[in-house]
Every structure is written in C-alpha cells, then in structure tokens.
N, C-alpha and C. Protein backbone atom coordinates (compact mmCIF):
# COMPACT_ATOMS: atom_id res chain seq x y z
N MET A 1 14.06 15.68 1.95
CA MET A 1 15.03 16.05 2.97
C MET A 1 14.51 15.82 4.38
N THR A 2 13.50 14.96 4.52
CA THR A 2 12.89 14.71 5.82
C THR A 2 13.04 13.24 6.18
N LEU A 3 13.41 12.97 7.42
CA LEU A 3 13.33 11.62 7.98
C LEU A 3 12.24 11.66 9.03
N SER A 4 11.18 10.91 8.79
CA SER A 4 10.05 10.91 9.72
C SER A 4 9.94 9.56 10.41
N VAL A 5 9.51 9.61 11.68
CA VAL A 5 9.24 8.41 12.47
C VAL A 5 7.73 8.33 12.64
N ASN A 6 7.14 7.23 12.20
CA ASN A 6 5.69 7.06 12.17
C ASN A 6 5.33 5.87 13.05
N VAL A 7 4.61 6.14 14.16
CA VAL A 7 4.48 5.13 15.20
C VAL A 7 3.09 5.15 15.82
N PHE A 8 2.61 3.97 16.20
CA PHE A 8 1.44 3.81 17.06
C PHE A 8 1.93 3.69 18.50
N LEU A 9 1.30 4.42 19.43
CA LEU A 9 1.72 4.43 20.83
C LEU A 9 0.54 4.25 21.76
N THR A 10 0.79 3.64 22.91
CA THR A 10 -0.17 3.66 24.01
C THR A 10 0.02 4.96 24.80
N MET A 11 -0.87 5.21 25.75
CA MET A 11 -0.75 6.39 26.59
C MET A 11 0.54 6.39 27.41
N ASP A 12 1.06 5.20 27.74
CA ASP A 12 2.31 5.14 28.49
C ASP A 12 3.51 4.94 27.57
N GLY A 13 3.36 5.28 26.30
CA GLY A 13 4.49 5.37 25.39
C GLY A 13 4.97 4.08 24.78
N VAL A 14 4.21 2.97 24.93
CA VAL A 14 4.62 1.68 24.40
C VAL A 14 4.25 1.57 22.92
N MET A 15 5.19 1.08 22.13
CA MET A 15 4.96 0.90 20.70
C MET A 15 5.00 -0.57 20.29
N GLN A 16 5.11 -1.48 21.24
CA GLN A 16 5.29 -2.90 20.95
C GLN A 16 3.96 -3.59 20.68
N GLY A 17 3.94 -4.39 19.63
CA GLY A 17 2.82 -5.28 19.36
C GLY A 17 1.46 -4.64 19.21
N PRO A 18 1.31 -3.54 18.49
CA PRO A 18 -0.01 -2.92 18.42
C PRO A 18 -1.05 -3.75 17.67
N GLY A 19 -0.62 -4.54 16.67
CA GLY A 19 -1.59 -5.14 15.78
C GLY A 19 -2.07 -6.53 16.12
N GLY A 20 -1.42 -7.22 17.07
CA GLY A 20 -1.85 -8.57 17.36
C GLY A 20 -1.12 -9.17 18.54
N ALA A 21 -1.73 -10.17 19.16
CA ALA A 21 -1.17 -10.78 20.36
C ALA A 21 0.19 -11.39 20.11
N ASP A 22 0.42 -11.92 18.91
CA ASP A 22 1.67 -12.59 18.61
C ASP A 22 2.61 -11.75 17.74
N GLU A 23 2.30 -10.49 17.57
CA GLU A 23 3.12 -9.65 16.70
C GLU A 23 4.54 -9.51 17.22
N ASP A 24 4.69 -9.30 18.52
CA ASP A 24 6.02 -9.15 19.13
C ASP A 24 5.92 -9.51 20.61
N ARG A 25 6.29 -10.72 20.94
CA ARG A 25 6.25 -11.18 22.33
C ARG A 25 7.61 -11.09 23.01
N SER A 26 8.58 -10.46 22.37
CA SER A 26 9.92 -10.37 22.96
C SER A 26 9.87 -9.68 24.31
N GLY A 27 10.74 -10.12 25.22
CA GLY A 27 10.75 -9.57 26.56
C GLY A 27 9.57 -10.03 27.40
N GLY A 28 8.86 -11.06 26.94
CA GLY A 28 7.70 -11.55 27.68
C GLY A 28 6.46 -10.69 27.54
N PHE A 29 6.41 -9.85 26.49
CA PHE A 29 5.26 -8.95 26.30
C PHE A 29 4.00 -9.75 25.98
N GLU A 30 2.94 -9.52 26.76
CA GLU A 30 1.71 -10.30 26.63
C GLU A 30 0.48 -9.45 26.35
N ARG A 31 0.68 -8.19 26.00
CA ARG A 31 -0.48 -7.30 25.82
C ARG A 31 -0.59 -6.80 24.37
N GLY A 32 -0.13 -7.59 23.44
CA GLY A 32 -0.21 -7.21 22.04
C GLY A 32 -1.64 -7.14 21.54
N GLY A 33 -1.84 -6.34 20.50
CA GLY A 33 -3.16 -6.17 19.91
C GLY A 33 -3.96 -5.03 20.50
N TRP A 34 -3.29 -4.14 21.25
CA TRP A 34 -4.01 -3.05 21.92
C TRP A 34 -4.60 -2.02 20.96
N LEU A 35 -4.11 -2.00 19.73
CA LEU A 35 -4.67 -1.07 18.72
C LEU A 35 -6.03 -1.54 18.22
N VAL A 36 -6.21 -2.84 18.12
CA VAL A 36 -7.33 -3.41 17.36
C VAL A 36 -8.70 -2.89 17.79
N PRO A 37 -9.01 -2.79 19.10
CA PRO A 37 -10.35 -2.31 19.47
C PRO A 37 -10.63 -0.86 19.05
N HIS A 38 -9.59 -0.13 18.68
CA HIS A 38 -9.75 1.28 18.33
C HIS A 38 -9.57 1.53 16.84
N ALA A 39 -9.43 0.46 16.06
CA ALA A 39 -9.28 0.63 14.61
C ALA A 39 -10.51 1.32 14.03
N SER A 40 -10.28 2.16 13.02
CA SER A 40 -11.39 2.91 12.42
C SER A 40 -10.98 3.39 11.03
N PRO A 41 -11.96 3.75 10.19
CA PRO A 41 -11.62 4.32 8.88
C PRO A 41 -10.77 5.58 8.99
N ALA A 42 -10.98 6.38 10.04
CA ALA A 42 -10.19 7.61 10.19
C ALA A 42 -8.71 7.28 10.40
N ILE A 43 -8.43 6.23 11.17
CA ILE A 43 -7.04 5.83 11.39
C ILE A 43 -6.44 5.31 10.10
N THR A 44 -7.20 4.52 9.36
CA THR A 44 -6.73 4.03 8.06
C THR A 44 -6.38 5.18 7.14
N GLN A 45 -7.21 6.21 7.14
CA GLN A 45 -6.96 7.37 6.29
C GLN A 45 -5.69 8.11 6.70
N ILE A 46 -5.47 8.26 8.00
CA ILE A 46 -4.28 8.94 8.49
C ILE A 46 -3.02 8.16 8.10
N VAL A 47 -3.04 6.85 8.34
CA VAL A 47 -1.87 6.03 8.02
C VAL A 47 -1.60 6.04 6.52
N SER A 48 -2.65 6.00 5.71
CA SER A 48 -2.47 6.09 4.26
C SER A 48 -1.84 7.41 3.87
N SER A 49 -2.21 8.48 4.56
CA SER A 49 -1.62 9.79 4.26
C SER A 49 -0.14 9.82 4.62
N TRP A 50 0.23 9.10 5.69
CA TRP A 50 1.66 9.00 6.02
C TRP A 50 2.42 8.37 4.85
N PHE A 51 1.97 7.19 4.43
CA PHE A 51 2.69 6.45 3.40
C PHE A 51 2.69 7.19 2.07
N SER A 52 1.65 7.95 1.78
CA SER A 52 1.59 8.64 0.49
C SER A 52 2.66 9.73 0.37
N ARG A 53 3.24 10.16 1.50
CA ARG A 53 4.28 11.18 1.47
C ARG A 53 5.67 10.61 1.21
N ALA A 54 5.83 9.30 1.37
CA ALA A 54 7.17 8.69 1.35
C ALA A 54 7.69 8.51 -0.06
N ASP A 55 9.01 8.59 -0.20
CA ASP A 55 9.62 8.09 -1.43
C ASP A 55 10.64 7.00 -1.13
N ALA A 56 10.82 6.65 0.15
CA ALA A 56 11.61 5.49 0.55
C ALA A 56 11.23 5.15 1.99
N LEU A 57 11.41 3.86 2.34
CA LEU A 57 11.01 3.37 3.66
C LEU A 57 12.22 2.79 4.38
N LEU A 58 12.24 2.99 5.70
CA LEU A 58 13.32 2.52 6.54
C LEU A 58 12.72 1.61 7.61
N LEU A 59 13.29 0.43 7.78
CA LEU A 59 12.74 -0.56 8.69
C LEU A 59 13.85 -1.28 9.43
N GLY A 60 13.58 -1.65 10.69
CA GLY A 60 14.42 -2.60 11.38
C GLY A 60 14.10 -4.01 10.91
N ARG A 61 14.98 -4.96 11.20
CA ARG A 61 14.78 -6.32 10.69
C ARG A 61 13.49 -6.94 11.20
N ASN A 62 13.20 -6.82 12.49
CA ASN A 62 11.99 -7.45 13.03
C ASN A 62 10.73 -6.88 12.38
N THR A 63 10.69 -5.56 12.21
CA THR A 63 9.52 -4.95 11.58
C THR A 63 9.40 -5.40 10.13
N TYR A 64 10.52 -5.45 9.44
CA TYR A 64 10.53 -5.92 8.05
C TYR A 64 9.96 -7.33 7.95
N GLU A 65 10.42 -8.23 8.83
CA GLU A 65 9.98 -9.62 8.77
C GLU A 65 8.54 -9.79 9.22
N THR A 66 8.05 -8.87 10.04
CA THR A 66 6.64 -8.90 10.43
C THR A 66 5.74 -8.41 9.30
N MET A 67 6.19 -7.36 8.61
CA MET A 67 5.37 -6.77 7.56
C MET A 67 5.33 -7.60 6.28
N GLN A 68 6.44 -8.20 5.91
CA GLN A 68 6.53 -8.83 4.60
C GLN A 68 5.44 -9.86 4.32
N PRO A 69 5.18 -10.84 5.22
CA PRO A 69 4.18 -11.86 4.89
C PRO A 69 2.78 -11.29 4.68
N TYR A 70 2.47 -10.20 5.38
CA TYR A 70 1.13 -9.61 5.26
C TYR A 70 1.01 -8.72 4.03
N TRP A 71 2.03 -7.88 3.80
CA TRP A 71 1.89 -6.84 2.79
C TRP A 71 2.40 -7.23 1.41
N GLU A 72 3.32 -8.17 1.31
CA GLU A 72 3.84 -8.52 -0.01
C GLU A 72 2.74 -9.05 -0.94
N PRO A 73 1.77 -9.85 -0.45
CA PRO A 73 0.71 -10.31 -1.36
C PRO A 73 -0.37 -9.25 -1.64
N ALA A 74 -0.32 -8.12 -0.94
CA ALA A 74 -1.37 -7.10 -1.11
C ALA A 74 -1.12 -6.34 -2.42
N VAL A 75 -2.08 -6.41 -3.32
CA VAL A 75 -1.87 -5.86 -4.66
C VAL A 75 -2.91 -4.83 -5.06
N ASP A 76 -3.72 -4.37 -4.11
CA ASP A 76 -4.75 -3.39 -4.42
C ASP A 76 -4.08 -2.07 -4.82
N PRO A 77 -4.22 -1.61 -6.06
CA PRO A 77 -3.54 -0.38 -6.50
C PRO A 77 -4.06 0.86 -5.80
N ASP A 78 -5.23 0.78 -5.18
CA ASP A 78 -5.79 1.93 -4.49
C ASP A 78 -5.40 1.97 -3.01
N ASP A 79 -4.65 0.99 -2.55
CA ASP A 79 -4.21 0.93 -1.15
C ASP A 79 -2.85 1.61 -1.07
N ALA A 80 -2.81 2.80 -0.45
CA ALA A 80 -1.57 3.58 -0.40
C ALA A 80 -0.48 2.88 0.38
N VAL A 81 -0.88 2.15 1.43
CA VAL A 81 0.12 1.44 2.24
C VAL A 81 0.73 0.30 1.45
N ALA A 82 -0.12 -0.52 0.83
CA ALA A 82 0.38 -1.64 0.03
C ALA A 82 1.26 -1.15 -1.12
N HIS A 83 0.82 -0.09 -1.78
CA HIS A 83 1.61 0.45 -2.90
C HIS A 83 2.99 0.88 -2.42
N ALA A 84 3.04 1.62 -1.31
CA ALA A 84 4.32 2.10 -0.82
C ALA A 84 5.24 0.95 -0.43
N LEU A 85 4.70 -0.01 0.32
CA LEU A 85 5.53 -1.10 0.82
C LEU A 85 6.02 -2.02 -0.29
N ASN A 86 5.25 -2.15 -1.35
CA ASN A 86 5.65 -3.05 -2.42
C ASN A 86 6.42 -2.38 -3.55
N LYS A 87 6.30 -1.09 -3.70
CA LYS A 87 6.92 -0.41 -4.84
C LYS A 87 8.10 0.48 -4.46
N LEU A 88 8.05 1.12 -3.30
CA LEU A 88 9.10 2.06 -2.94
C LEU A 88 10.35 1.32 -2.47
N PRO A 89 11.52 1.97 -2.57
CA PRO A 89 12.73 1.37 -2.00
C PRO A 89 12.58 1.17 -0.50
N LYS A 90 13.01 0.00 -0.03
CA LYS A 90 12.99 -0.32 1.39
C LYS A 90 14.42 -0.54 1.86
N TYR A 91 14.80 0.14 2.92
CA TYR A 91 16.13 -0.01 3.51
C TYR A 91 15.97 -0.66 4.88
N VAL A 92 16.60 -1.81 5.06
CA VAL A 92 16.46 -2.58 6.29
C VAL A 92 17.79 -2.56 7.03
N VAL A 93 17.77 -2.11 8.27
CA VAL A 93 18.97 -2.11 9.10
C VAL A 93 19.07 -3.46 9.79
N SER A 94 20.13 -4.21 9.46
CA SER A 94 20.29 -5.55 10.02
C SER A 94 21.72 -6.03 9.84
N SER A 95 22.21 -6.75 10.84
CA SER A 95 23.52 -7.40 10.72
C SER A 95 23.37 -8.88 10.40
N THR A 96 22.13 -9.35 10.29
CA THR A 96 21.90 -10.78 10.05
C THR A 96 21.15 -11.07 8.76
N LEU A 97 20.36 -10.13 8.27
CA LEU A 97 19.62 -10.34 7.02
C LEU A 97 20.57 -10.13 5.84
N SER A 98 20.73 -11.15 5.03
CA SER A 98 21.70 -11.05 3.93
C SER A 98 21.08 -11.17 2.56
N ASP A 99 19.93 -11.80 2.46
CA ASP A 99 19.33 -12.05 1.15
C ASP A 99 17.83 -11.75 1.18
N PRO A 100 17.47 -10.47 1.28
CA PRO A 100 16.05 -10.12 1.37
C PRO A 100 15.32 -10.48 0.08
N THR A 101 14.10 -10.99 0.22
CA THR A 101 13.35 -11.43 -0.96
C THR A 101 12.24 -10.47 -1.36
N TRP A 102 11.91 -9.52 -0.51
CA TRP A 102 10.84 -8.58 -0.82
C TRP A 102 11.35 -7.57 -1.84
N ASN A 103 10.53 -7.30 -2.83
CA ASN A 103 10.91 -6.42 -3.93
C ASN A 103 11.51 -5.10 -3.44
N ASN A 104 12.61 -4.71 -4.10
CA ASN A 104 13.20 -3.38 -3.92
C ASN A 104 13.71 -3.16 -2.49
N THR A 105 14.34 -4.18 -1.92
CA THR A 105 14.87 -4.09 -0.56
C THR A 105 16.39 -4.11 -0.59
N ARG A 106 16.98 -3.21 0.20
CA ARG A 106 18.43 -3.17 0.36
C ARG A 106 18.75 -3.21 1.85
N VAL A 107 19.74 -3.99 2.24
CA VAL A 107 20.14 -4.12 3.63
C VAL A 107 21.24 -3.10 3.95
N LEU A 108 21.06 -2.40 5.08
CA LEU A 108 22.09 -1.49 5.58
C LEU A 108 22.76 -2.16 6.77
N SER A 109 24.05 -2.41 6.66
CA SER A 109 24.79 -3.02 7.75
C SER A 109 26.13 -2.30 7.87
N GLY A 110 26.92 -2.67 8.85
CA GLY A 110 28.22 -2.04 9.01
C GLY A 110 28.13 -0.73 9.76
N ALA A 111 27.86 0.35 9.04
CA ALA A 111 27.69 1.68 9.65
C ALA A 111 26.35 2.24 9.20
N PRO A 112 25.23 1.68 9.69
CA PRO A 112 23.92 2.04 9.14
C PRO A 112 23.53 3.48 9.38
N LEU A 113 23.92 4.06 10.54
CA LEU A 113 23.50 5.43 10.81
C LEU A 113 24.13 6.41 9.82
N ALA A 114 25.37 6.16 9.43
CA ALA A 114 26.01 7.01 8.42
C ALA A 114 25.30 6.86 7.08
N ALA A 115 24.92 5.63 6.75
CA ALA A 115 24.19 5.41 5.50
C ALA A 115 22.83 6.09 5.54
N ILE A 116 22.15 6.02 6.68
CA ILE A 116 20.85 6.66 6.82
C ILE A 116 20.96 8.16 6.70
N ALA A 117 22.01 8.74 7.29
CA ALA A 117 22.22 10.18 7.17
C ALA A 117 22.35 10.59 5.71
N GLY A 118 23.04 9.77 4.92
CA GLY A 118 23.16 10.06 3.49
C GLY A 118 21.85 9.92 2.76
N LEU A 119 21.06 8.90 3.10
CA LEU A 119 19.75 8.73 2.48
C LEU A 119 18.83 9.88 2.83
N ARG A 120 18.92 10.33 4.05
CA ARG A 120 18.07 11.44 4.53
C ARG A 120 18.31 12.71 3.71
N GLU A 121 19.54 12.93 3.31
CA GLU A 121 19.86 14.14 2.56
C GLU A 121 19.48 14.03 1.09
N GLY A 122 19.29 12.82 0.61
CA GLY A 122 19.08 12.66 -0.82
C GLY A 122 17.65 12.42 -1.24
N ARG A 123 16.69 12.52 -0.31
CA ARG A 123 15.31 12.18 -0.64
C ARG A 123 14.34 13.22 -0.11
N HIS A 124 13.14 13.24 -0.72
CA HIS A 124 12.09 14.11 -0.22
C HIS A 124 11.65 13.67 1.16
N GLU A 125 11.33 12.37 1.32
CA GLU A 125 10.99 11.86 2.64
C GLU A 125 11.34 10.39 2.78
N LEU A 126 12.18 10.10 3.76
CA LEU A 126 12.51 8.75 4.17
C LEU A 126 11.73 8.48 5.45
N GLN A 127 10.93 7.42 5.44
CA GLN A 127 10.02 7.14 6.57
C GLN A 127 10.43 5.89 7.32
N LEU A 128 10.50 6.01 8.64
CA LEU A 128 10.65 4.86 9.52
C LEU A 128 9.30 4.49 10.08
N HIS A 129 9.00 3.19 10.06
CA HIS A 129 7.75 2.69 10.64
C HIS A 129 8.09 1.62 11.68
N GLY A 130 7.49 1.77 12.88
CA GLY A 130 7.79 0.83 13.95
C GLY A 130 9.27 0.86 14.28
N SER A 131 9.87 -0.35 14.44
CA SER A 131 11.33 -0.46 14.55
C SER A 131 11.87 0.26 15.78
N HIS A 132 11.52 -0.27 16.95
CA HIS A 132 11.82 0.36 18.23
C HIS A 132 13.28 0.75 18.41
N GLN A 133 14.18 -0.20 18.25
CA GLN A 133 15.59 0.05 18.50
C GLN A 133 16.15 1.09 17.53
N LEU A 134 15.77 0.99 16.28
CA LEU A 134 16.24 1.93 15.27
C LEU A 134 15.69 3.32 15.53
N ALA A 135 14.41 3.42 15.90
CA ALA A 135 13.82 4.72 16.23
C ALA A 135 14.59 5.40 17.35
N ARG A 136 14.95 4.61 18.37
CA ARG A 136 15.71 5.17 19.49
C ARG A 136 17.09 5.66 19.03
N SER A 137 17.77 4.89 18.21
CA SER A 137 19.10 5.29 17.73
C SER A 137 19.03 6.56 16.90
N LEU A 138 18.03 6.66 16.05
CA LEU A 138 17.87 7.86 15.22
C LEU A 138 17.58 9.08 16.07
N HIS A 139 16.75 8.90 17.10
CA HIS A 139 16.47 10.01 18.01
C HIS A 139 17.73 10.46 18.72
N ASP A 140 18.48 9.51 19.27
CA ASP A 140 19.66 9.85 20.07
C ASP A 140 20.75 10.50 19.25
N THR A 141 20.79 10.24 17.95
CA THR A 141 21.80 10.85 17.09
C THR A 141 21.28 12.10 16.37
N GLY A 142 20.04 12.50 16.65
CA GLY A 142 19.51 13.73 16.10
C GLY A 142 19.15 13.68 14.63
N LEU A 143 18.85 12.50 14.10
CA LEU A 143 18.56 12.36 12.68
C LEU A 143 17.08 12.50 12.35
N VAL A 144 16.21 12.54 13.35
CA VAL A 144 14.77 12.59 13.09
C VAL A 144 14.32 14.03 12.85
N ASP A 145 13.62 14.24 11.75
CA ASP A 145 13.10 15.58 11.43
C ASP A 145 11.65 15.76 11.87
N GLU A 146 10.90 14.66 11.92
CA GLU A 146 9.48 14.78 12.28
C GLU A 146 8.98 13.46 12.86
N TYR A 147 8.14 13.58 13.90
CA TYR A 147 7.43 12.43 14.46
C TYR A 147 5.96 12.54 14.08
N ARG A 148 5.40 11.42 13.62
CA ARG A 148 3.96 11.31 13.42
C ARG A 148 3.47 10.19 14.31
N LEU A 149 2.63 10.55 15.26
CA LEU A 149 2.22 9.61 16.29
C LEU A 149 0.71 9.46 16.31
N LEU A 150 0.25 8.23 16.46
CA LEU A 150 -1.13 7.95 16.80
C LEU A 150 -1.12 7.38 18.21
N VAL A 151 -1.66 8.15 19.16
CA VAL A 151 -1.64 7.77 20.57
C VAL A 151 -3.01 7.22 20.95
N PHE A 152 -3.04 5.97 21.40
CA PHE A 152 -4.29 5.27 21.66
C PHE A 152 -4.65 5.32 23.14
N PRO A 153 -5.93 5.40 23.47
CA PRO A 153 -6.37 5.56 24.86
C PRO A 153 -6.31 4.25 25.63
N VAL A 154 -5.10 3.76 25.83
CA VAL A 154 -4.89 2.51 26.55
C VAL A 154 -3.52 2.57 27.22
N VAL A 155 -3.41 1.95 28.39
CA VAL A 155 -2.14 1.81 29.11
C VAL A 155 -1.87 0.32 29.26
N VAL A 156 -0.67 -0.12 28.85
CA VAL A 156 -0.34 -1.55 28.93
C VAL A 156 0.68 -1.86 30.02
N GLY A 157 1.33 -0.85 30.56
CA GLY A 157 2.16 -1.03 31.74
C GLY A 157 3.59 -1.44 31.52
N SER A 158 3.88 -2.09 30.40
CA SER A 158 5.26 -2.51 30.11
C SER A 158 5.39 -2.71 28.62
N GLY A 159 6.63 -2.83 28.16
CA GLY A 159 6.87 -3.03 26.74
C GLY A 159 7.88 -2.03 26.20
N LYS A 160 8.17 -2.14 24.93
CA LYS A 160 9.15 -1.27 24.28
C LYS A 160 8.56 0.12 24.10
N ARG A 161 9.22 1.12 24.65
CA ARG A 161 8.74 2.50 24.58
C ARG A 161 9.52 3.31 23.55
N LEU A 162 8.83 4.23 22.91
CA LEU A 162 9.50 5.11 21.95
C LEU A 162 10.59 5.91 22.64
N PHE A 163 10.29 6.47 23.78
CA PHE A 163 11.28 7.22 24.56
C PHE A 163 11.38 6.56 25.93
N ASP A 164 12.49 5.93 26.19
CA ASP A 164 12.66 5.21 27.45
C ASP A 164 13.82 5.83 28.22
N THR A 165 14.14 5.26 29.37
CA THR A 165 15.22 5.76 30.21
C THR A 165 16.51 5.91 29.41
N GLY A 166 17.13 7.08 29.52
CA GLY A 166 18.38 7.34 28.83
C GLY A 166 18.24 7.96 27.46
N ALA A 167 17.01 8.18 26.99
CA ALA A 167 16.82 8.83 25.68
C ALA A 167 17.40 10.24 25.71
N ALA A 168 17.97 10.66 24.58
CA ALA A 168 18.53 12.00 24.49
C ALA A 168 17.44 13.04 24.75
N PRO A 169 17.70 14.04 25.61
CA PRO A 169 16.69 15.08 25.87
C PRO A 169 16.31 15.82 24.59
N SER A 170 15.06 16.19 24.48
CA SER A 170 14.59 16.92 23.31
C SER A 170 13.33 17.67 23.65
N GLY A 171 13.15 18.82 23.03
CA GLY A 171 11.86 19.49 23.03
C GLY A 171 11.16 19.18 21.72
N PHE A 172 9.90 19.59 21.61
CA PHE A 172 9.14 19.33 20.40
C PHE A 172 8.25 20.52 20.06
N GLU A 173 8.18 20.82 18.79
CA GLU A 173 7.25 21.83 18.28
C GLU A 173 6.05 21.10 17.68
N LEU A 174 4.86 21.48 18.12
CA LEU A 174 3.64 20.86 17.60
C LEU A 174 3.33 21.43 16.22
N LEU A 175 3.26 20.55 15.23
CA LEU A 175 2.95 20.95 13.86
C LEU A 175 1.47 20.75 13.53
N GLU A 176 0.87 19.71 14.14
CA GLU A 176 -0.53 19.39 13.85
C GLU A 176 -1.04 18.48 14.95
N SER A 177 -2.30 18.61 15.30
CA SER A 177 -2.92 17.69 16.23
C SER A 177 -4.38 17.50 15.85
N GLU A 178 -4.87 16.30 16.12
CA GLU A 178 -6.26 15.97 15.81
C GLU A 178 -6.73 14.90 16.79
N ALA A 179 -7.85 15.16 17.44
CA ALA A 179 -8.45 14.16 18.32
C ALA A 179 -9.57 13.46 17.58
N LEU A 180 -9.48 12.14 17.46
CA LEU A 180 -10.51 11.36 16.76
C LEU A 180 -11.64 11.01 17.71
N ASP A 181 -12.76 10.65 17.15
CA ASP A 181 -13.95 10.37 17.96
C ASP A 181 -13.78 9.21 18.91
N ASN A 182 -12.88 8.28 18.60
CA ASN A 182 -12.68 7.11 19.45
C ASN A 182 -11.60 7.32 20.51
N GLY A 183 -11.15 8.57 20.67
CA GLY A 183 -10.18 8.88 21.71
C GLY A 183 -8.73 8.81 21.27
N VAL A 184 -8.47 8.44 20.03
CA VAL A 184 -7.11 8.39 19.52
C VAL A 184 -6.65 9.81 19.17
N LEU A 185 -5.41 10.11 19.51
CA LEU A 185 -4.85 11.43 19.24
C LEU A 185 -3.78 11.31 18.16
N HIS A 186 -3.91 12.13 17.12
CA HIS A 186 -2.93 12.18 16.04
C HIS A 186 -2.07 13.42 16.22
N LEU A 187 -0.75 13.22 16.28
CA LEU A 187 0.18 14.32 16.50
C LEU A 187 1.26 14.32 15.43
N ARG A 188 1.62 15.51 14.98
CA ARG A 188 2.84 15.72 14.20
C ARG A 188 3.73 16.67 15.00
N LEU A 189 4.97 16.24 15.23
CA LEU A 189 5.89 16.98 16.10
C LEU A 189 7.25 17.11 15.43
N ARG A 190 7.87 18.26 15.61
CA ARG A 190 9.23 18.48 15.12
C ARG A 190 10.17 18.61 16.32
N PRO A 191 11.23 17.79 16.40
CA PRO A 191 12.18 17.92 17.50
C PRO A 191 12.88 19.28 17.46
N VAL A 192 13.04 19.88 18.62
CA VAL A 192 13.79 21.12 18.73
C VAL A 192 14.72 21.01 19.94
N PRO A 193 15.89 21.60 19.86
CA PRO A 193 16.83 21.51 20.99
C PRO A 193 16.38 22.38 22.15
N PHE A 194 16.83 22.02 23.33
CA PHE A 194 16.63 22.88 24.49
C PHE A 194 17.82 22.71 25.42
N THR A 195 17.94 23.63 26.37
CA THR A 195 19.04 23.60 27.30
C THR A 195 18.51 23.30 28.70
N THR A 196 19.41 22.89 29.57
CA THR A 196 19.01 22.60 30.95
C THR A 196 18.54 23.85 31.66
N SER A 197 19.04 25.02 31.27
CA SER A 197 18.58 26.26 31.90
C SER A 197 17.12 26.52 31.58
N GLU A 198 16.70 26.16 30.36
CA GLU A 198 15.29 26.34 30.01
C GLU A 198 14.40 25.41 30.82
N ILE A 199 14.87 24.18 31.07
CA ILE A 199 14.09 23.28 31.91
C ILE A 199 13.94 23.85 33.31
N GLY A 200 15.03 24.39 33.84
CA GLY A 200 15.00 24.93 35.19
C GLY A 200 14.07 26.10 35.32
N LEU A 201 13.91 26.87 34.26
CA LEU A 201 13.02 28.02 34.28
C LEU A 201 11.56 27.64 34.02
N GLY A 202 11.34 26.36 33.75
CA GLY A 202 9.97 25.90 33.51
C GLY A 202 9.44 26.31 32.15
N LEU A 203 10.35 26.52 31.16
CA LEU A 203 9.89 26.94 29.84
C LEU A 203 9.47 25.76 28.99
N LEU A 204 9.81 24.54 29.42
CA LEU A 204 9.43 23.35 28.67
C LEU A 204 8.74 22.38 29.62
C-alpha cells in the first residue's frame, strides 16, 4: 500500500544524469556523472535495500530506456537490483512506447495517474526510480507515500530538480536519516500536509 520515490540528488536538488556524462543531456545538461566520485559499498547496500522492498516498479519512458540496456543482461541472482528489475512487474508511463521488450513490462498510457492510483492500492510497495517528470506529477497529485533520497555533497547549478518552481507545497516527517562517511546523506521522508498559517507561524 506504499508508493515510494527513490532518487539520487545533488545538494541543490538536481536528479538529472547522476550515473554518467551521457546519461541525460536533455536541456543542455553537461554535468552528468556527479554520483560516480562518491560511489561506495554503503551506497550499493542502501540502494539494494530499496529494491528488496518492492513488489512492482514504476518508471518513466526515458528512465526505462536508460536502464534496460544495462540491467537486462544482468543475471547475478545475488544482485537485488538486477533481480528486481528483471523479475518484478515494471509499469512504464509513456504515450510513445508501444511494444516494450524487457521482461514483464506493461505500458501505462491514456490516464496513467488513475492507473497508478489503482496500482498503489493493490500492492505492498510500488517504487518509482528516477523519472523526473513522473515524480513531479505524483507529488503534485498527492500519490507519494514515502521519499527515499540519497543526497550527494555536490552542487551542479542547473538541471532537472525533484522539487522545482510550482511544486505543490508539502511538509515532511523524517522517518530515518544516516550520514555516510563520504558525505552522502540518506533520508526517508513521509509527506505530510500543512497550511499557510503554519508557515506564517514558523512551525515548518
């Protein structure tokens, strides 16, 4: 019954292109690969723990097409990420993808947010990974139950942000936090509503 958003972020909230220079150059983004210098076994363990909780995965089309070539050939049975991506149901939100070839993939088109709301109610945990535009839509419609963030000690100055101008206002309850030795911060947060009067009183 949980929809979680699982994201790598810079200190200035950018989630674009963490894994490589050419991962996502849309919008003229030239600072991809900012995660790589901070990669560590501890981060691998955290990400594996995220995937081990899932019973279905939710992806935007760009994220799906980025992940498939790398992860589809990964067959290590002890790799929690590879196992999840290759075995669990994958739901891809797209108006252009019509014939997905990756095992156990279904395309959500037409009214995807309504479909996602139904999936959210019928599963233990539906996980979104990456997928900037979809993450924003889910936030703005109040469908996210939990955020899991790895915040890296780097500022890139521009790029796709998890929460950008116009995002629906929200408070957050801290569920868990952990500071890693390399300066990366792991956060689990639950969205909670707040009112403008609470902001004015300085309660948030």
